mmCIF file of C-alpha atoms and ligand atoms in Angstrom:
data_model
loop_
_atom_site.group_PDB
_atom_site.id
_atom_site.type_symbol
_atom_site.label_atom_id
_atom_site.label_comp_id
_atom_site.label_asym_id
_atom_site.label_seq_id
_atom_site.Cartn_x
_atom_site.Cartn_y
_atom_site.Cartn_z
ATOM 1 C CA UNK A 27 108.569 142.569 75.418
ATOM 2 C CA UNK A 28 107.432 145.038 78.314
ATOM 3 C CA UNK A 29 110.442 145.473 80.791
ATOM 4 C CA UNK A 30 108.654 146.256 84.539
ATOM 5 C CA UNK A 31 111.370 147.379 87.385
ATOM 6 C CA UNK A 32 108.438 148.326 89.846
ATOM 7 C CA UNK A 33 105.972 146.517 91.389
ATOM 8 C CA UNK A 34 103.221 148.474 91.253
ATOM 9 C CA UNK A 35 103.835 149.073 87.485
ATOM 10 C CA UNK A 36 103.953 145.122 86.562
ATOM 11 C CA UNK A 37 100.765 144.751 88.705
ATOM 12 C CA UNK A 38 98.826 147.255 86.798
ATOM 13 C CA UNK A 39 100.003 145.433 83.735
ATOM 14 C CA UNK A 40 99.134 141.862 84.944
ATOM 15 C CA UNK A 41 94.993 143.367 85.966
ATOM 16 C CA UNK A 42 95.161 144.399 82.298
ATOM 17 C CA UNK A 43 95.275 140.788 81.348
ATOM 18 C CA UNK A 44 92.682 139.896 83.578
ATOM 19 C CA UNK A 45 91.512 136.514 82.735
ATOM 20 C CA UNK A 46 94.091 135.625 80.729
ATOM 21 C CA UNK A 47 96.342 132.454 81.509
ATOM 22 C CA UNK A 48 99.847 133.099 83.335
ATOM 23 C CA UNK A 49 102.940 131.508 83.305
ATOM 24 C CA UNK A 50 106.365 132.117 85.767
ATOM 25 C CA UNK A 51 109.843 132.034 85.345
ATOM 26 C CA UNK A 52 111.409 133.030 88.612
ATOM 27 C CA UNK A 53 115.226 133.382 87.569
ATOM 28 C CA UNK A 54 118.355 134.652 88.764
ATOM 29 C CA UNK A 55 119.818 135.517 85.346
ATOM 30 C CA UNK A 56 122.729 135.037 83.390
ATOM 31 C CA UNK A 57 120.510 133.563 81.072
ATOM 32 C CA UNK A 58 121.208 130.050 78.959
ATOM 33 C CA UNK A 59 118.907 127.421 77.331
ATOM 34 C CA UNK A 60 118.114 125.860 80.747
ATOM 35 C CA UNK A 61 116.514 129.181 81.544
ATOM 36 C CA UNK A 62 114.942 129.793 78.249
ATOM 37 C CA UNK A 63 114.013 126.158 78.079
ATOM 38 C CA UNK A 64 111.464 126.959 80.731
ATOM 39 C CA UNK A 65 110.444 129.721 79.174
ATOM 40 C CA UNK A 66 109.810 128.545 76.235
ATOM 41 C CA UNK A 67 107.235 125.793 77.744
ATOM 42 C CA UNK A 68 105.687 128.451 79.735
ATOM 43 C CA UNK A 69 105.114 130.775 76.814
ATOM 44 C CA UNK A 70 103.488 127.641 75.262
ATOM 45 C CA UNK A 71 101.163 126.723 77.883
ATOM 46 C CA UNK A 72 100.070 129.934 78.856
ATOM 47 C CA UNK A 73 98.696 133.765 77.198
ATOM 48 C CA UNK A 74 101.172 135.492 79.128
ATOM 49 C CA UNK A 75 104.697 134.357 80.693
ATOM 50 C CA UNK A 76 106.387 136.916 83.037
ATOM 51 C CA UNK A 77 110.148 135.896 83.938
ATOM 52 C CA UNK A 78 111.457 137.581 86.833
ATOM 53 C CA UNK A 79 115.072 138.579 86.722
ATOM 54 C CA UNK A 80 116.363 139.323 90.922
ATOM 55 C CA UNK A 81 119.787 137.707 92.032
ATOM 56 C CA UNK A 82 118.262 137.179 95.787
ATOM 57 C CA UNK A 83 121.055 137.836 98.180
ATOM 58 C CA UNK A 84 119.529 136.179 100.924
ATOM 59 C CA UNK A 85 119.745 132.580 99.312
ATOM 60 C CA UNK A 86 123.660 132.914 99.205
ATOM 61 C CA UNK A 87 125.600 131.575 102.482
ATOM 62 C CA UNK A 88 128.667 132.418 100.549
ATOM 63 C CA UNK A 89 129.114 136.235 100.050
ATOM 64 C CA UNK A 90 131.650 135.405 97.660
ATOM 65 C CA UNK A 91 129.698 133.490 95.570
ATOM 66 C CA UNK A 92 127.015 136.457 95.681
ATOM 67 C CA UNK A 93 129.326 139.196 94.271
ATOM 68 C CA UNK A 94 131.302 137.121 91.804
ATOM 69 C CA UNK A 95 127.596 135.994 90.326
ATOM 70 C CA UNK A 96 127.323 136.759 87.026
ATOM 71 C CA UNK A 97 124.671 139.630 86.024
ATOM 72 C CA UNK A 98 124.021 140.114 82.296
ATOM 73 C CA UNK A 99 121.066 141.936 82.110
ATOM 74 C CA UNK A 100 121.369 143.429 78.530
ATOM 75 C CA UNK A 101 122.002 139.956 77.050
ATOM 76 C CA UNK A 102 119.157 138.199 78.837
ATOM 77 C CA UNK A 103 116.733 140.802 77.849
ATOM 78 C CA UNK A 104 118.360 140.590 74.230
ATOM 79 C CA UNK A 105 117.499 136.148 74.503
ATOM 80 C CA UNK A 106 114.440 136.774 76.447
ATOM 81 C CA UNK A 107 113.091 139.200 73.491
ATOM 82 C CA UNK A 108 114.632 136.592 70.963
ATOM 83 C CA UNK A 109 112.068 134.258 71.901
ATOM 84 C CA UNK A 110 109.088 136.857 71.968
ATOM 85 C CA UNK A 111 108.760 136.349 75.840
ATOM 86 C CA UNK A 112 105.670 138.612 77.176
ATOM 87 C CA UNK A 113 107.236 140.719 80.567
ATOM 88 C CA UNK A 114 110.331 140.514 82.305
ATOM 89 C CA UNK A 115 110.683 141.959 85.666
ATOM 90 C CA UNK A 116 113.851 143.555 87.123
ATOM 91 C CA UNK A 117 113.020 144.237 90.684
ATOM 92 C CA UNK A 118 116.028 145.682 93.254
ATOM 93 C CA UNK A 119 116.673 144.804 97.072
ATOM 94 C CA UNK A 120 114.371 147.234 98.543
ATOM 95 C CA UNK A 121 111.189 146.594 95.764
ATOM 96 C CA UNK A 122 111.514 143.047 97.098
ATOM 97 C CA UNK A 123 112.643 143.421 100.507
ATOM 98 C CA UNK A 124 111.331 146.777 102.005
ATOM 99 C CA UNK A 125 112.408 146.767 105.893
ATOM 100 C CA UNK A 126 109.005 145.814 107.196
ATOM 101 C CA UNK A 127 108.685 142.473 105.000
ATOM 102 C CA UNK A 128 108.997 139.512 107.061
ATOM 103 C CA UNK A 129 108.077 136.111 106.070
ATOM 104 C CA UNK A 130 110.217 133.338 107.864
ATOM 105 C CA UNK A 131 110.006 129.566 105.973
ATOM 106 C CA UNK A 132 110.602 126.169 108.157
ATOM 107 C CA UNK A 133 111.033 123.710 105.963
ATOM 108 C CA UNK A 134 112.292 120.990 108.277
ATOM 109 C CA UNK A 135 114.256 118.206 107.110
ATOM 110 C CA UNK A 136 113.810 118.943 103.561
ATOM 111 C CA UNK A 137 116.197 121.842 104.169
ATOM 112 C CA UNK A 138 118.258 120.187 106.552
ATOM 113 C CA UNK A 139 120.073 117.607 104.207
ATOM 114 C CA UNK A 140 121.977 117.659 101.198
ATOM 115 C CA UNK A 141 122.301 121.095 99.385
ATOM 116 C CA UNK A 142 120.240 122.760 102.831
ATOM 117 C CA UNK A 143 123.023 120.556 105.003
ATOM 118 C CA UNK A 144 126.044 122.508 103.214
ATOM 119 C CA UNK A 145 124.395 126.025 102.467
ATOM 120 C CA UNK A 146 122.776 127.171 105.562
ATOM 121 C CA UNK A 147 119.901 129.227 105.268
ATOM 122 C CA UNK A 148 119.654 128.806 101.808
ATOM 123 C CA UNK A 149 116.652 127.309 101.086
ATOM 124 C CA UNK A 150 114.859 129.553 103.530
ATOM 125 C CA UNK A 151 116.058 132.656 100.673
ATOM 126 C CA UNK A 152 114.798 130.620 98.314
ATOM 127 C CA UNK A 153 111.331 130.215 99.803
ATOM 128 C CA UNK A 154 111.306 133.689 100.891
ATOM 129 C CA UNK A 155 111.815 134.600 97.480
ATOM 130 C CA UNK A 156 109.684 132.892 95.736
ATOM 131 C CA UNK A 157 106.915 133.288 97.900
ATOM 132 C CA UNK A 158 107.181 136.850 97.379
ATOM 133 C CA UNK A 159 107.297 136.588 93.710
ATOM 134 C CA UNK A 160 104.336 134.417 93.495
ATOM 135 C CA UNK A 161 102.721 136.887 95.713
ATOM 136 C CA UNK A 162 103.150 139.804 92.739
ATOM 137 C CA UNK A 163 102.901 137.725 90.129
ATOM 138 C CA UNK A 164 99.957 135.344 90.756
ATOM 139 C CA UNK A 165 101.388 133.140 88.254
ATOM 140 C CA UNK A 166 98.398 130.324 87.802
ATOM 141 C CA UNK A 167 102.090 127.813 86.502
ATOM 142 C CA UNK A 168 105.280 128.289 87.721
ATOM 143 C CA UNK A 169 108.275 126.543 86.201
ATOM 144 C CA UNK A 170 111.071 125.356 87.887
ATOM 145 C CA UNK A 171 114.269 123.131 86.838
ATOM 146 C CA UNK A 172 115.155 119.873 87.760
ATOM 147 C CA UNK A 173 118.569 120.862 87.808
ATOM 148 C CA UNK A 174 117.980 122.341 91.751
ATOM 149 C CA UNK A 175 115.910 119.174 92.416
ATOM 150 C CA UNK A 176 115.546 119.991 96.023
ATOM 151 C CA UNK A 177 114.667 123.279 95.786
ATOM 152 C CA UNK A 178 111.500 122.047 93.079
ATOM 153 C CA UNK A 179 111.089 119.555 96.619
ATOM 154 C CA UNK A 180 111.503 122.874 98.606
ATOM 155 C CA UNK A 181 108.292 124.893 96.290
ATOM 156 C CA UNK A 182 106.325 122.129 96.157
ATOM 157 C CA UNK A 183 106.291 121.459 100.398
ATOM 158 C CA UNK A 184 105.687 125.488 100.596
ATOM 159 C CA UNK A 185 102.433 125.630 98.386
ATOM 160 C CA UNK A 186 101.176 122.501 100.000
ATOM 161 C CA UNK A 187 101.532 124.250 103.012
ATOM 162 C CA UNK A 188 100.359 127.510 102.388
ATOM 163 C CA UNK A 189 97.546 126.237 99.627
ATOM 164 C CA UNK A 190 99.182 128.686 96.776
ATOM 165 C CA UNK A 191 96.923 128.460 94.145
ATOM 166 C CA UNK A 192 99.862 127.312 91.515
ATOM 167 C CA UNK A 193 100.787 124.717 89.857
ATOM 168 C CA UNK A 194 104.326 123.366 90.000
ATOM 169 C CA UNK A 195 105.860 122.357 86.402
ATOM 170 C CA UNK A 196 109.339 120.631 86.744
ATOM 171 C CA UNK A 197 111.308 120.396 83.964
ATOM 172 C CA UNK A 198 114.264 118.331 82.837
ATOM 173 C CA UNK A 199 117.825 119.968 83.485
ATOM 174 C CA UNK A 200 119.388 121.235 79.924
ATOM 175 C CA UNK A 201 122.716 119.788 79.596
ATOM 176 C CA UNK A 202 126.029 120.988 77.205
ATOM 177 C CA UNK A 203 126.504 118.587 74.268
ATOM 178 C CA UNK A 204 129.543 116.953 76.644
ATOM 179 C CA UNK A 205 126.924 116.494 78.886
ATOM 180 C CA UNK A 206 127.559 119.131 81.503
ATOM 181 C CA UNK A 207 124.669 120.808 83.259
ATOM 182 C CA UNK A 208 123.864 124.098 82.464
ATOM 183 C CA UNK A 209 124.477 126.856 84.774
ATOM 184 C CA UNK A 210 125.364 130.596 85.336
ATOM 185 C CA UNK A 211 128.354 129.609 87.395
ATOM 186 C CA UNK A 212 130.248 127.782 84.314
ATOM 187 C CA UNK A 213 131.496 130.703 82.940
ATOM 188 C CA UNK A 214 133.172 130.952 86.036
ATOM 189 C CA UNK A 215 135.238 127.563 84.951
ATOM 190 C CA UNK A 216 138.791 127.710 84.097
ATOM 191 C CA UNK A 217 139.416 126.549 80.497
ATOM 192 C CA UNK A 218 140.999 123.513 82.112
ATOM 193 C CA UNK A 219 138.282 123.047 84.849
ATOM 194 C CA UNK A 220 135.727 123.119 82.063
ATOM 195 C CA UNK A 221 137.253 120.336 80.510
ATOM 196 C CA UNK A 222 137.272 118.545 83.576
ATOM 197 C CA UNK A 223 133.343 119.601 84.193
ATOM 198 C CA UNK A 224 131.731 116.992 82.104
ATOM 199 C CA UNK A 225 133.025 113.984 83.985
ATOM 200 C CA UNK A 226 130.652 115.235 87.080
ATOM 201 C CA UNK A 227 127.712 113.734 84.266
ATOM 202 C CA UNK A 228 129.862 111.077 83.180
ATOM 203 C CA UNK A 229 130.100 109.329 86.396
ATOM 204 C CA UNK A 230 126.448 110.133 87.442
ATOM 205 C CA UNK A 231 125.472 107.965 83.884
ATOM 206 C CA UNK A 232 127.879 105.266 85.352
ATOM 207 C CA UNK A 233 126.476 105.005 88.671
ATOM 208 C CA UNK A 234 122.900 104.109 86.793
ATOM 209 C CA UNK A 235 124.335 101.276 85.595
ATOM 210 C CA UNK A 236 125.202 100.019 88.488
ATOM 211 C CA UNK A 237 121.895 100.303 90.336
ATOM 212 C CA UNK A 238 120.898 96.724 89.334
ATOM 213 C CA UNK A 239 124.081 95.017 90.291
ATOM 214 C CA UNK A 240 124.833 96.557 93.636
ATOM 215 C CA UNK A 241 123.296 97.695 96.985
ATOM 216 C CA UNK A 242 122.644 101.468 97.226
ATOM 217 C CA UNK A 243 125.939 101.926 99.733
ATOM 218 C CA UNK A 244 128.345 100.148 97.098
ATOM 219 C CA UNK A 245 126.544 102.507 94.036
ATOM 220 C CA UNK A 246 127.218 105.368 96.599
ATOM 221 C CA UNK A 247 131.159 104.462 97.604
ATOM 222 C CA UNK A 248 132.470 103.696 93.667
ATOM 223 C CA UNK A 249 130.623 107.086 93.073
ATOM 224 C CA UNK A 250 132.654 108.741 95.933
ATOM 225 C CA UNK A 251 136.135 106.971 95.070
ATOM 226 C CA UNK A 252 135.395 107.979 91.056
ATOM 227 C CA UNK A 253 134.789 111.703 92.003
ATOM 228 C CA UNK A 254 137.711 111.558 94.421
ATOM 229 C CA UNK A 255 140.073 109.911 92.282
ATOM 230 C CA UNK A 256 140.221 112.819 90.103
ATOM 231 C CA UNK A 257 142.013 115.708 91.418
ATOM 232 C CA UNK A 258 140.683 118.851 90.869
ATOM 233 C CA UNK A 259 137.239 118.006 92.785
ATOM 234 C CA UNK A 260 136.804 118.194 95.994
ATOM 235 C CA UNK A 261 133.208 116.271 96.809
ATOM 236 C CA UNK A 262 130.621 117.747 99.272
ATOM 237 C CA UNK A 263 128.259 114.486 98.610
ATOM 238 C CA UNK A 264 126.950 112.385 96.593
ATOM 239 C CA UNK A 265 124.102 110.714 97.989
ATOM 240 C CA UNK A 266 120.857 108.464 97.027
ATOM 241 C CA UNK A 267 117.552 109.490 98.189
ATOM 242 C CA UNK A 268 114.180 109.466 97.504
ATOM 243 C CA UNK A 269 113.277 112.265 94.771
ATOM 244 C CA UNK A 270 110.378 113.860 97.069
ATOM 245 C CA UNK A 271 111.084 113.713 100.502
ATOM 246 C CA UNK A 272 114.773 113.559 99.942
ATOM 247 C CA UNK A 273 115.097 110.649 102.487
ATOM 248 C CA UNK A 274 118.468 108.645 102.361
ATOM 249 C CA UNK A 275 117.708 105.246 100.753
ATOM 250 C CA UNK A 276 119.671 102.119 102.411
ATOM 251 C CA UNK A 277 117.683 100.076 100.000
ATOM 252 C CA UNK A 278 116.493 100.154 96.408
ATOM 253 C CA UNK A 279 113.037 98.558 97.047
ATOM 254 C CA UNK A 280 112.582 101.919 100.008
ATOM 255 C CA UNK A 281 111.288 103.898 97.053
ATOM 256 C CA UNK A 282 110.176 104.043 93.362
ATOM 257 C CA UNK A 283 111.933 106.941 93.192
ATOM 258 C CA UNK A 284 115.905 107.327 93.676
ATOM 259 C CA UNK A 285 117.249 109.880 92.965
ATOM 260 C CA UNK A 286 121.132 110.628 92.684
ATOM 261 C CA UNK A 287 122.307 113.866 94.148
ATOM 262 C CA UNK A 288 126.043 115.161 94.464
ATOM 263 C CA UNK A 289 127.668 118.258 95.079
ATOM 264 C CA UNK A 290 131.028 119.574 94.126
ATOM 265 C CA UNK A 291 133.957 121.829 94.002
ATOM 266 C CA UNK A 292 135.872 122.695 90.824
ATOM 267 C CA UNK A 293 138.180 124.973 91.502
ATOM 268 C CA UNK A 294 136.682 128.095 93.192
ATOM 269 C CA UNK A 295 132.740 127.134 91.640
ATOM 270 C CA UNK A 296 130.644 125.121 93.088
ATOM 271 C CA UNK A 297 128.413 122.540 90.964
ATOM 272 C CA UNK A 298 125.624 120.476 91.759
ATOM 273 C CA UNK A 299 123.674 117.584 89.472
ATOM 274 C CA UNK A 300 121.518 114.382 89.935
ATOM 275 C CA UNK A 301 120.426 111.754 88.020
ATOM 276 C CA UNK A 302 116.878 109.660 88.138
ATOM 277 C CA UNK A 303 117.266 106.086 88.833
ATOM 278 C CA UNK A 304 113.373 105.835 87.850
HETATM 279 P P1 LIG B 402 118.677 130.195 88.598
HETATM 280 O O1 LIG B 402 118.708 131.400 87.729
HETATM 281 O O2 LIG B 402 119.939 129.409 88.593
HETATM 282 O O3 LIG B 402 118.136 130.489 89.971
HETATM 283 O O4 LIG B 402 117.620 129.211 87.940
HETATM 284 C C1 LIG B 402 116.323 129.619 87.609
HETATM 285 C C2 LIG B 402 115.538 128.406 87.182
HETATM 286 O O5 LIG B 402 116.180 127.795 86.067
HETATM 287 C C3 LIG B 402 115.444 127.326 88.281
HETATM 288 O O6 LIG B 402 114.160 126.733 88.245
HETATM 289 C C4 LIG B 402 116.510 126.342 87.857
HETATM 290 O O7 LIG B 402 116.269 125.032 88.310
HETATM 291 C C5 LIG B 402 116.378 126.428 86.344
HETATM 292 N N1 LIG B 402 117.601 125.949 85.703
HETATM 293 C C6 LIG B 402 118.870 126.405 85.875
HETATM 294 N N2 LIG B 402 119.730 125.681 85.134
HETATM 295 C C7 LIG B 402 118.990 124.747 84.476
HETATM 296 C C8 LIG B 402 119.297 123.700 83.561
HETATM 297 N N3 LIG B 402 120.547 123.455 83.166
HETATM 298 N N4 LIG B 402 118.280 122.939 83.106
HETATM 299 C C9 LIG B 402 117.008 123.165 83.509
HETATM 300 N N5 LIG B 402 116.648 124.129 84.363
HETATM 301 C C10 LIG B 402 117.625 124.919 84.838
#
């Protein structure tokens, strides 16, 4: 696997392969299966798949939550190489942010609600980011999770809007045999909050069987009083809303889409999930 920590260097790379088919992994790393699930479909739908390795700093509100990320590098070039992945690329601050970049993303009410509601500015790192990387990369597919739902909502508004000449491949989140979704941030779980984890998935299952029975506020309020019935959560939301515009839903027949979104604390880390009701 080539290792690139330059720009320039993974560009004259890429022209090498001109003509050849090329797939993108933009990641933070700390690598697990969800990651490598992606790039495993990438590597099998395209000649070459780059995966970008760059905790952004400008997508965390929380500078806690930046420093105490975890960074593995040696191990996720170790999986990445495991798999017989083409190029990863290792870029720091100023290859991705010299002074004079500026590129400023509005994504209206997409990034106003939910995960953009409680993380200001976030999604307009993200976007930054990732425009950026597609910029360098030129990936012709670019695969995303549908763990960070919104943010796939987020991509997909900014290369309608700026025409990007990629195609968006979501694909299904990666979840521990208990049923917890995969994540950087559970190794930040106590032993005892990572027992506790799983139920997060366990009461998202539940609320899907209760879409037939009940109106979308009732699904939504024995959601909230499970979640807040056990103690060591402490809910941001949990909300229903249609899977692409990420409109609240006040009724089920509003969209052929819901889409089940919640946010939470456990202990000091900070989870998110959603389920399809579709
Ligand atoms: P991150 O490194 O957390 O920024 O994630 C990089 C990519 O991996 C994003 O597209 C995420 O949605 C995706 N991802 C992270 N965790 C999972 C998971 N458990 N299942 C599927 N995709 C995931």
């Amino acid at each position: 696997m080539k290792c690139f920590y330059k720009i320039s260097e993974l560009q004259e790379y890429l022209q090498e392969q001109h003509g050849k088919s090329l797939g993108f992994v933009p990641t933070m790393g700390a690598l697990h299966k969800g990651h490598l699930q992606l790039v495993e479909k990438s590597l099998s739908e395209n000649d070459i798949t780059v995966v970008s390795i760059f905790v952004n700093p400008i997508q965390f509100n929380d500078p806690k939550d930046y420093e105490l990320y975890p960074v593995t590098i040696d191990k996720d070039i170790a999986k990445l190489t495991e798999i017989n992945c083409d190029v990863v690329f290792i870029p720091d601050v100023d290859e991705m942010y010299p002074e004079d970049y500026k590129m400023d993303f509005d994504f209206g009410y997409l990034e106003q609600v939910l995960e953009g509601k409680f993380r200001p500015g976030h999604f307009k790192g993200v976007g930054k980011v990732v425009f950026r990387l597609f910029d360098i990369v030129k990936p012709d597919n670019a695969y995303f999770g549908k763990k960070d739902y919104q943010q796939l909502a987020i991509i997909k508004k900014m290369v309608k809007d700026y025409n990007l000449p990629v195609n968006i491949i979501p694909c299904p989140t990666v979840r521990e045999n208990d049923g917890l979704a995969m994540s950087s941030r559970n190794v930040r779980l106590s032993p005892e909050e990572r027992n506790i984890a799983p139920e997060i998935y366990k009461i998202l299952k539940y609320s899907s069987l209760l879409v037939k029975s009940h109106t979308v506020k009732e699904v939504e309020d024995i959601i909230k009083n499970k979640i807040n019935s056990i103690k060591k959560f402490n809910l941001e939301y949990f909300e229903i809303v249609d899977a692409e515009t990420f409109k609240k839903i006040n009724q089920w027949d509003e969209t052929d889409k819901p889409l089940g979104c919640i946010a939470l604390f456990l202990g000091s880390v900070r989870l998110i999930d959603n389920i399809e009701y579709f």
